[in-house]
Amino acid sequence: MTDSPHACAFAAVRDFLGQVFTTAEGESLETVAGLKLSFTQARLVFTLAHHDDPVAIGDLADSVGLSAASAGRNVEQLVRKKLLVRTENPEDRRVKLVAVTDRGRSLAQSHLKSKEDAVRTLLDDLDPAQCLALVEALKPLSKEEPHV
C-alpha cells in the first residue's frame, strides 16, 4: 500500500525543514548559548522582535504559553542582559510593557539570517526550473505572493 499524497508531502516538508534546521541551528544556538539564554528566554526575545510596539507582559506570556509570573522572571533576566526594556503603560501603571532593544533585535535577526542562509545553501543545488517548480508547489502554503 502506498502513502497518501498528504503523507508524502508531509515527509518531504519535514525532511526539508530538518535539513534547514540542522544546517542553521549550530551557528544560531552558539550565539544564544554565548549569551547564556534559556530556550524560553530566546523565545521571548524572538517573539518581541516581531513587534514594533511594546507588549504587555501578560500578553507576551499568553503568546508563548507561559504564566505571567514566569514571563516576568524571564523578562527581568533579559532586561539585565540588555536584550529587553521594560516600561510602565502610561494608561495603566499596573501594566508593565516590554520591548526588544537594538541588541535583542540584532540577536533575533542573526538567528533568522542563519536559517535563511541554510535555505539558500540547500537551494543553490537546484537548477532554475527546479526553483520555479518549488515556488509553484509552495504557493498553496503561502499567505503572500512569492517574489519571482
mmCIF file with all atom_site columns, C-alpha atoms in Angstrom:
data_model
loop_
_atom_site.group_PDB
_atom_site.id
_atom_site.type_symbol
_atom_site.label_atom_id
_atom_site.label_alt_id
_atom_site.label_comp_id
_atom_site.label_asym_id
_atom_site.label_entity_id
_atom_site.label_seq_id
_atom_site.pdbx_PDB_ins_code
_atom_site.Cartn_x
_atom_site.Cartn_y
_atom_site.Cartn_z
_atom_site.occupancy
_atom_site.B_iso_or_equiv
_atom_site.pdbx_formal_charge
_atom_site.auth_seq_id
_atom_site.auth_comp_id
_atom_site.auth_asym_id
_atom_site.auth_atom_id
_atom_site.pdbx_PDB_model_num
ATOM 1   C CA . MET A 1 1   ? 0.000  0.000  0.000   1.00 0.00 ? 1   MET A CA 1
ATOM 2   C CA . THR A 1 2   ? 1.360  3.447  -0.914  1.00 0.00 ? 2   THR A CA 1
ATOM 3   C CA . ASP A 1 3   ? 1.337  6.539  1.247   1.00 0.00 ? 3   ASP A CA 1
ATOM 4   C CA . SER A 1 4   ? -1.282 9.213  0.638   1.00 0.00 ? 4   SER A CA 1
ATOM 5   C CA . PRO A 1 5   ? -0.250 12.399 -1.182  1.00 0.00 ? 5   PRO A CA 1
ATOM 6   C CA . HIS A 1 6   ? -0.623 14.275 2.108   1.00 0.00 ? 6   HIS A CA 1
ATOM 7   C CA . ALA A 1 7   ? 1.699  11.845 3.880   1.00 0.00 ? 7   ALA A CA 1
ATOM 8   C CA . CYS A 1 8   ? 4.266  12.163 1.079   1.00 0.00 ? 8   CYS A CA 1
ATOM 9   C CA . ALA A 1 9   ? 4.045  15.967 1.180   1.00 0.00 ? 9   ALA A CA 1
ATOM 10  C CA . PHE A 1 10  ? 4.442  15.939 4.954   1.00 0.00 ? 10  PHE A CA 1
ATOM 11  C CA . ALA A 1 11  ? 7.527  13.724 4.715   1.00 0.00 ? 11  ALA A CA 1
ATOM 12  C CA . ALA A 1 12  ? 9.093  15.949 2.054   1.00 0.00 ? 12  ALA A CA 1
ATOM 13  C CA . VAL A 1 13  ? 8.472  19.155 4.020   1.00 0.00 ? 13  VAL A CA 1
ATOM 14  C CA . ARG A 1 14  ? 9.640  17.540 7.282   1.00 0.00 ? 14  ARG A CA 1
ATOM 15  C CA . ASP A 1 15  ? 12.858 16.325 5.645   1.00 0.00 ? 15  ASP A CA 1
ATOM 16  C CA . PHE A 1 16  ? 13.495 19.729 4.065   1.00 0.00 ? 16  PHE A CA 1
ATOM 17  C CA . LEU A 1 17  ? 12.911 21.597 7.320   1.00 0.00 ? 17  LEU A CA 1
ATOM 18  C CA . GLY A 1 18  ? 15.076 19.086 9.143   1.00 0.00 ? 18  GLY A CA 1
ATOM 19  C CA . GLN A 1 19  ? 17.937 19.899 6.769   1.00 0.00 ? 19  GLN A CA 1
ATOM 20  C CA . VAL A 1 20  ? 17.376 23.629 7.213   1.00 0.00 ? 20  VAL A CA 1
ATOM 21  C CA . PHE A 1 21  ? 17.290 23.450 10.993  1.00 0.00 ? 21  PHE A CA 1
ATOM 22  C CA . THR A 1 22  ? 20.256 21.096 11.212  1.00 0.00 ? 22  THR A CA 1
ATOM 23  C CA . THR A 1 23  ? 22.303 23.407 9.000   1.00 0.00 ? 23  THR A CA 1
ATOM 24  C CA . ALA A 1 24  ? 21.206 26.614 10.722  1.00 0.00 ? 24  ALA A CA 1
ATOM 25  C CA . GLU A 1 25  ? 20.894 25.730 14.386  1.00 0.00 ? 25  GLU A CA 1
ATOM 26  C CA . GLY A 1 26  ? 24.561 25.199 15.159  1.00 0.00 ? 26  GLY A CA 1
ATOM 27  C CA . GLU A 1 27  ? 25.559 28.779 14.413  1.00 0.00 ? 27  GLU A CA 1
ATOM 28  C CA . SER A 1 28  ? 22.467 30.445 15.841  1.00 0.00 ? 28  SER A CA 1
ATOM 29  C CA . LEU A 1 29  ? 22.478 28.342 19.011  1.00 0.00 ? 29  LEU A CA 1
ATOM 30  C CA . GLU A 1 30  ? 26.104 29.246 19.664  1.00 0.00 ? 30  GLU A CA 1
ATOM 31  C CA . THR A 1 31  ? 25.076 32.909 19.833  1.00 0.00 ? 31  THR A CA 1
ATOM 32  C CA . VAL A 1 32  ? 22.212 32.117 22.213  1.00 0.00 ? 32  VAL A CA 1
ATOM 33  C CA . ALA A 1 33  ? 24.463 29.912 24.354  1.00 0.00 ? 33  ALA A CA 1
ATOM 34  C CA . GLY A 1 34  ? 27.143 32.612 24.430  1.00 0.00 ? 34  GLY A CA 1
ATOM 35  C CA . LEU A 1 35  ? 24.611 34.978 25.997  1.00 0.00 ? 35  LEU A CA 1
ATOM 36  C CA . LYS A 1 36  ? 23.604 32.220 28.466  1.00 0.00 ? 36  LYS A CA 1
ATOM 37  C CA . LEU A 1 37  ? 19.947 32.371 27.433  1.00 0.00 ? 37  LEU A CA 1
ATOM 38  C CA . SER A 1 38  ? 17.470 29.627 28.154  1.00 0.00 ? 38  SER A CA 1
ATOM 39  C CA . PHE A 1 39  ? 15.226 28.378 25.376  1.00 0.00 ? 39  PHE A CA 1
ATOM 40  C CA . THR A 1 40  ? 12.332 30.273 26.983  1.00 0.00 ? 40  THR A CA 1
ATOM 41  C CA . GLN A 1 41  ? 14.320 33.490 27.101  1.00 0.00 ? 41  GLN A CA 1
ATOM 42  C CA . ALA A 1 42  ? 15.316 33.144 23.449  1.00 0.00 ? 42  ALA A CA 1
ATOM 43  C CA . ARG A 1 43  ? 11.651 32.589 22.521  1.00 0.00 ? 43  ARG A CA 1
ATOM 44  C CA . LEU A 1 44  ? 10.662 35.765 24.373  1.00 0.00 ? 44  LEU A CA 1
ATOM 45  C CA . VAL A 1 45  ? 13.291 37.828 22.547  1.00 0.00 ? 45  VAL A CA 1
ATOM 46  C CA . PHE A 1 46  ? 12.408 36.332 19.157  1.00 0.00 ? 46  PHE A CA 1
ATOM 47  C CA . THR A 1 47  ? 8.689  36.871 19.768  1.00 0.00 ? 47  THR A CA 1
ATOM 48  C CA . LEU A 1 48  ? 9.148  40.500 20.780  1.00 0.00 ? 48  LEU A CA 1
ATOM 49  C CA . ALA A 1 49  ? 11.404 41.131 17.782  1.00 0.00 ? 49  ALA A CA 1
ATOM 50  C CA . HIS A 1 50  ? 8.293  40.717 15.596  1.00 0.00 ? 50  HIS A CA 1
ATOM 51  C CA . HIS A 1 51  ? 6.517  43.581 17.369  1.00 0.00 ? 51  HIS A CA 1
ATOM 52  C CA . ASP A 1 52  ? 7.089  47.247 16.585  1.00 0.00 ? 52  ASP A CA 1
ATOM 53  C CA . ASP A 1 53  ? 5.378  48.435 19.771  1.00 0.00 ? 53  ASP A CA 1
ATOM 54  C CA . PRO A 1 54  ? 5.862  47.377 23.400  1.00 0.00 ? 54  PRO A CA 1
ATOM 55  C CA . VAL A 1 55  ? 3.781  44.406 24.564  1.00 0.00 ? 55  VAL A CA 1
ATOM 56  C CA . ALA A 1 56  ? 2.180  43.844 27.968  1.00 0.00 ? 56  ALA A CA 1
ATOM 57  C CA . ILE A 1 57  ? 3.989  41.098 29.864  1.00 0.00 ? 57  ILE A CA 1
ATOM 58  C CA . GLY A 1 58  ? 0.698  39.206 30.310  1.00 0.00 ? 58  GLY A CA 1
ATOM 59  C CA . ASP A 1 59  ? 0.061  39.254 26.549  1.00 0.00 ? 59  ASP A CA 1
ATOM 60  C CA . LEU A 1 60  ? 3.630  38.106 25.878  1.00 0.00 ? 60  LEU A CA 1
ATOM 61  C CA . ALA A 1 61  ? 3.180  35.287 28.400  1.00 0.00 ? 61  ALA A CA 1
ATOM 62  C CA . ASP A 1 62  ? -0.019 34.169 26.653  1.00 0.00 ? 62  ASP A CA 1
ATOM 63  C CA . SER A 1 63  ? 1.611  34.225 23.213  1.00 0.00 ? 63  SER A CA 1
ATOM 64  C CA . VAL A 1 64  ? 4.414  31.868 24.274  1.00 0.00 ? 64  VAL A CA 1
ATOM 65  C CA . GLY A 1 65  ? 2.422  29.712 26.702  1.00 0.00 ? 65  GLY A CA 1
ATOM 66  C CA . LEU A 1 66  ? 3.917  30.886 29.998  1.00 0.00 ? 66  LEU A CA 1
ATOM 67  C CA . SER A 1 67  ? 2.377  32.078 33.227  1.00 0.00 ? 67  SER A CA 1
ATOM 68  C CA . ALA A 1 68  ? 2.616  35.815 33.813  1.00 0.00 ? 68  ALA A CA 1
ATOM 69  C CA . ALA A 1 69  ? 4.926  35.153 36.776  1.00 0.00 ? 69  ALA A CA 1
ATOM 70  C CA . SER A 1 70  ? 7.294  33.004 34.726  1.00 0.00 ? 70  SER A CA 1
ATOM 71  C CA . ALA A 1 71  ? 7.319  35.529 31.891  1.00 0.00 ? 71  ALA A CA 1
ATOM 72  C CA . GLY A 1 72  ? 8.027  38.297 34.394  1.00 0.00 ? 72  GLY A CA 1
ATOM 73  C CA . ARG A 1 73  ? 11.010 36.435 35.881  1.00 0.00 ? 73  ARG A CA 1
ATOM 74  C CA . ASN A 1 74  ? 12.446 35.754 32.423  1.00 0.00 ? 74  ASN A CA 1
ATOM 75  C CA . VAL A 1 75  ? 11.841 39.330 31.311  1.00 0.00 ? 75  VAL A CA 1
ATOM 76  C CA . GLU A 1 76  ? 13.727 40.579 34.375  1.00 0.00 ? 76  GLU A CA 1
ATOM 77  C CA . GLN A 1 77  ? 16.777 38.491 33.402  1.00 0.00 ? 77  GLN A CA 1
ATOM 78  C CA . LEU A 1 78  ? 16.544 39.691 29.783  1.00 0.00 ? 78  LEU A CA 1
ATOM 79  C CA . VAL A 1 79  ? 16.352 43.316 30.921  1.00 0.00 ? 79  VAL A CA 1
ATOM 80  C CA . ARG A 1 80  ? 19.567 42.752 32.924  1.00 0.00 ? 80  ARG A CA 1
ATOM 81  C CA . LYS A 1 81  ? 21.202 41.360 29.768  1.00 0.00 ? 81  LYS A CA 1
ATOM 82  C CA . LYS A 1 82  ? 20.049 44.476 27.890  1.00 0.00 ? 82  LYS A CA 1
ATOM 83  C CA . LEU A 1 83  ? 18.030 42.424 25.389  1.00 0.00 ? 83  LEU A CA 1
ATOM 84  C CA . LEU A 1 84  ? 14.669 43.840 26.539  1.00 0.00 ? 84  LEU A CA 1
ATOM 85  C CA . VAL A 1 85  ? 13.485 47.082 28.065  1.00 0.00 ? 85  VAL A CA 1
ATOM 86  C CA . ARG A 1 86  ? 10.563 47.287 30.495  1.00 0.00 ? 86  ARG A CA 1
ATOM 87  C CA . THR A 1 87  ? 8.324  50.348 30.951  1.00 0.00 ? 87  THR A CA 1
ATOM 88  C CA . GLU A 1 88  ? 5.008  51.180 32.568  1.00 0.00 ? 88  GLU A CA 1
ATOM 89  C CA . ASN A 1 89  ? 1.882  51.513 30.481  1.00 0.00 ? 89  ASN A CA 1
ATOM 90  C CA . PRO A 1 90  ? 1.095  55.248 30.580  1.00 0.00 ? 90  PRO A CA 1
ATOM 91  C CA . GLU A 1 91  ? -2.636 54.436 30.617  1.00 0.00 ? 91  GLU A CA 1
ATOM 92  C CA . ASP A 1 92  ? -2.404 51.910 33.474  1.00 0.00 ? 92  ASP A CA 1
ATOM 93  C CA . ARG A 1 93  ? 0.742  51.977 35.607  1.00 0.00 ? 93  ARG A CA 1
ATOM 94  C CA . ARG A 1 94  ? -0.020 48.491 36.944  1.00 0.00 ? 94  ARG A CA 1
ATOM 95  C CA . VAL A 1 95  ? 0.642  47.051 33.477  1.00 0.00 ? 95  VAL A CA 1
ATOM 96  C CA . LYS A 1 96  ? 4.289  46.557 32.548  1.00 0.00 ? 96  LYS A CA 1
ATOM 97  C CA . LEU A 1 97  ? 5.259  46.756 28.885  1.00 0.00 ? 97  LEU A CA 1
ATOM 98  C CA . VAL A 1 98  ? 8.316  45.145 27.315  1.00 0.00 ? 98  VAL A CA 1
ATOM 99  C CA . ALA A 1 99  ? 10.078 45.743 24.041  1.00 0.00 ? 99  ALA A CA 1
ATOM 100 C CA . VAL A 1 100 ? 13.167 44.357 22.414  1.00 0.00 ? 100 VAL A CA 1
ATOM 101 C CA . THR A 1 101 ? 16.304 46.523 22.480  1.00 0.00 ? 101 THR A CA 1
ATOM 102 C CA . ASP A 1 102 ? 18.590 47.034 19.495  1.00 0.00 ? 102 ASP A CA 1
ATOM 103 C CA . ARG A 1 103 ? 20.833 44.316 20.952  1.00 0.00 ? 103 ARG A CA 1
ATOM 104 C CA . GLY A 1 104 ? 17.875 41.922 21.247  1.00 0.00 ? 104 GLY A CA 1
ATOM 105 C CA . ARG A 1 105 ? 16.671 42.728 17.738  1.00 0.00 ? 105 ARG A CA 1
ATOM 106 C CA . SER A 1 106 ? 20.169 42.082 16.408  1.00 0.00 ? 106 SER A CA 1
ATOM 107 C CA . LEU A 1 107 ? 20.171 38.670 18.112  1.00 0.00 ? 107 LEU A CA 1
ATOM 108 C CA . ALA A 1 108 ? 16.795 37.800 16.585  1.00 0.00 ? 108 ALA A CA 1
ATOM 109 C CA . GLN A 1 109 ? 17.880 38.982 13.139  1.00 0.00 ? 109 GLN A CA 1
ATOM 110 C CA . SER A 1 110 ? 21.065 36.941 13.370  1.00 0.00 ? 110 SER A CA 1
ATOM 111 C CA . HIS A 1 111 ? 19.038 33.860 14.299  1.00 0.00 ? 111 HIS A CA 1
ATOM 112 C CA . LEU A 1 112 ? 16.684 34.402 11.336  1.00 0.00 ? 112 LEU A CA 1
ATOM 113 C CA . LYS A 1 113 ? 19.576 35.083 8.957   1.00 0.00 ? 113 LYS A CA 1
ATOM 114 C CA . SER A 1 114 ? 21.228 31.776 9.850   1.00 0.00 ? 114 SER A CA 1
ATOM 115 C CA . LYS A 1 115 ? 18.032 29.953 8.855   1.00 0.00 ? 115 LYS A CA 1
ATOM 116 C CA . GLU A 1 116 ? 17.729 31.960 5.640   1.00 0.00 ? 116 GLU A CA 1
ATOM 117 C CA . ASP A 1 117 ? 21.365 31.181 4.793   1.00 0.00 ? 117 ASP A CA 1
ATOM 118 C CA . ALA A 1 118 ? 20.697 27.477 5.354   1.00 0.00 ? 118 ALA A CA 1
ATOM 119 C CA . VAL A 1 119 ? 17.753 27.578 2.927   1.00 0.00 ? 119 VAL A CA 1
ATOM 120 C CA . ARG A 1 120 ? 19.873 29.413 0.347   1.00 0.00 ? 120 ARG A CA 1
ATOM 121 C CA . THR A 1 121 ? 22.585 26.765 0.704   1.00 0.00 ? 121 THR A CA 1
ATOM 122 C CA . LEU A 1 122 ? 20.088 23.989 0.032   1.00 0.00 ? 122 LEU A CA 1
ATOM 123 C CA . LEU A 1 123 ? 18.556 25.842 -2.928  1.00 0.00 ? 123 LEU A CA 1
ATOM 124 C CA . ASP A 1 124 ? 21.955 26.516 -4.520  1.00 0.00 ? 124 ASP A CA 1
ATOM 125 C CA . ASP A 1 125 ? 21.996 22.883 -5.697  1.00 0.00 ? 125 ASP A CA 1
ATOM 126 C CA . LEU A 1 126 ? 18.773 23.339 -7.702  1.00 0.00 ? 126 LEU A CA 1
ATOM 127 C CA . ASP A 1 127 ? 18.613 24.471 -11.306 1.00 0.00 ? 127 ASP A CA 1
ATOM 128 C CA . PRO A 1 128 ? 16.331 27.410 -12.249 1.00 0.00 ? 128 PRO A CA 1
ATOM 129 C CA . ALA A 1 129 ? 13.495 25.150 -13.431 1.00 0.00 ? 129 ALA A CA 1
ATOM 130 C CA . GLN A 1 130 ? 13.508 23.271 -10.121 1.00 0.00 ? 130 GLN A CA 1
ATOM 131 C CA . CYS A 1 131 ? 13.438 26.568 -8.228  1.00 0.00 ? 131 CYS A CA 1
ATOM 132 C CA . LEU A 1 132 ? 10.395 27.757 -10.193 1.00 0.00 ? 132 LEU A CA 1
ATOM 133 C CA . ALA A 1 133 ? 8.678  24.398 -9.667  1.00 0.00 ? 133 ALA A CA 1
ATOM 134 C CA . LEU A 1 134 ? 9.299  24.754 -5.932  1.00 0.00 ? 134 LEU A CA 1
ATOM 135 C CA . VAL A 1 135 ? 7.773  28.251 -5.967  1.00 0.00 ? 135 VAL A CA 1
ATOM 136 C CA . GLU A 1 136 ? 4.648  26.857 -7.638  1.00 0.00 ? 136 GLU A CA 1
ATOM 137 C CA . ALA A 1 137 ? 4.454  23.916 -5.249  1.00 0.00 ? 137 ALA A CA 1
ATOM 138 C CA . LEU A 1 138 ? 4.679  26.173 -2.187  1.00 0.00 ? 138 LEU A CA 1
ATOM 139 C CA . LYS A 1 139 ? 2.064  28.708 -3.324  1.00 0.00 ? 139 LYS A CA 1
ATOM 140 C CA . PRO A 1 140 ? -0.847 26.902 -1.616  1.00 0.00 ? 140 PRO A CA 1
ATOM 141 C CA . LEU A 1 141 ? 1.038  27.125 1.707   1.00 0.00 ? 141 LEU A CA 1
ATOM 142 C CA . SER A 1 142 ? 1.962  30.802 1.416   1.00 0.00 ? 142 SER A CA 1
ATOM 143 C CA . LYS A 1 143 ? -0.131 33.686 2.685   1.00 0.00 ? 143 LYS A CA 1
ATOM 144 C CA . GLU A 1 144 ? 1.650  36.190 0.462   1.00 0.00 ? 144 GLU A CA 1
ATOM 145 C CA . GLU A 1 145 ? 2.720  36.230 -3.129  1.00 0.00 ? 145 GLU A CA 1
ATOM 146 C CA . PRO A 1 146 ? 6.231  34.849 -3.692  1.00 0.00 ? 146 PRO A CA 1
ATOM 147 C CA . HIS A 1 147 ? 8.857  37.252 -5.039  1.00 0.00 ? 147 HIS A CA 1
ATOM 148 C CA . VAL A 1 148 ? 9.721  35.943 -8.509  1.00 0.00 ? 148 VAL A CA 1
#
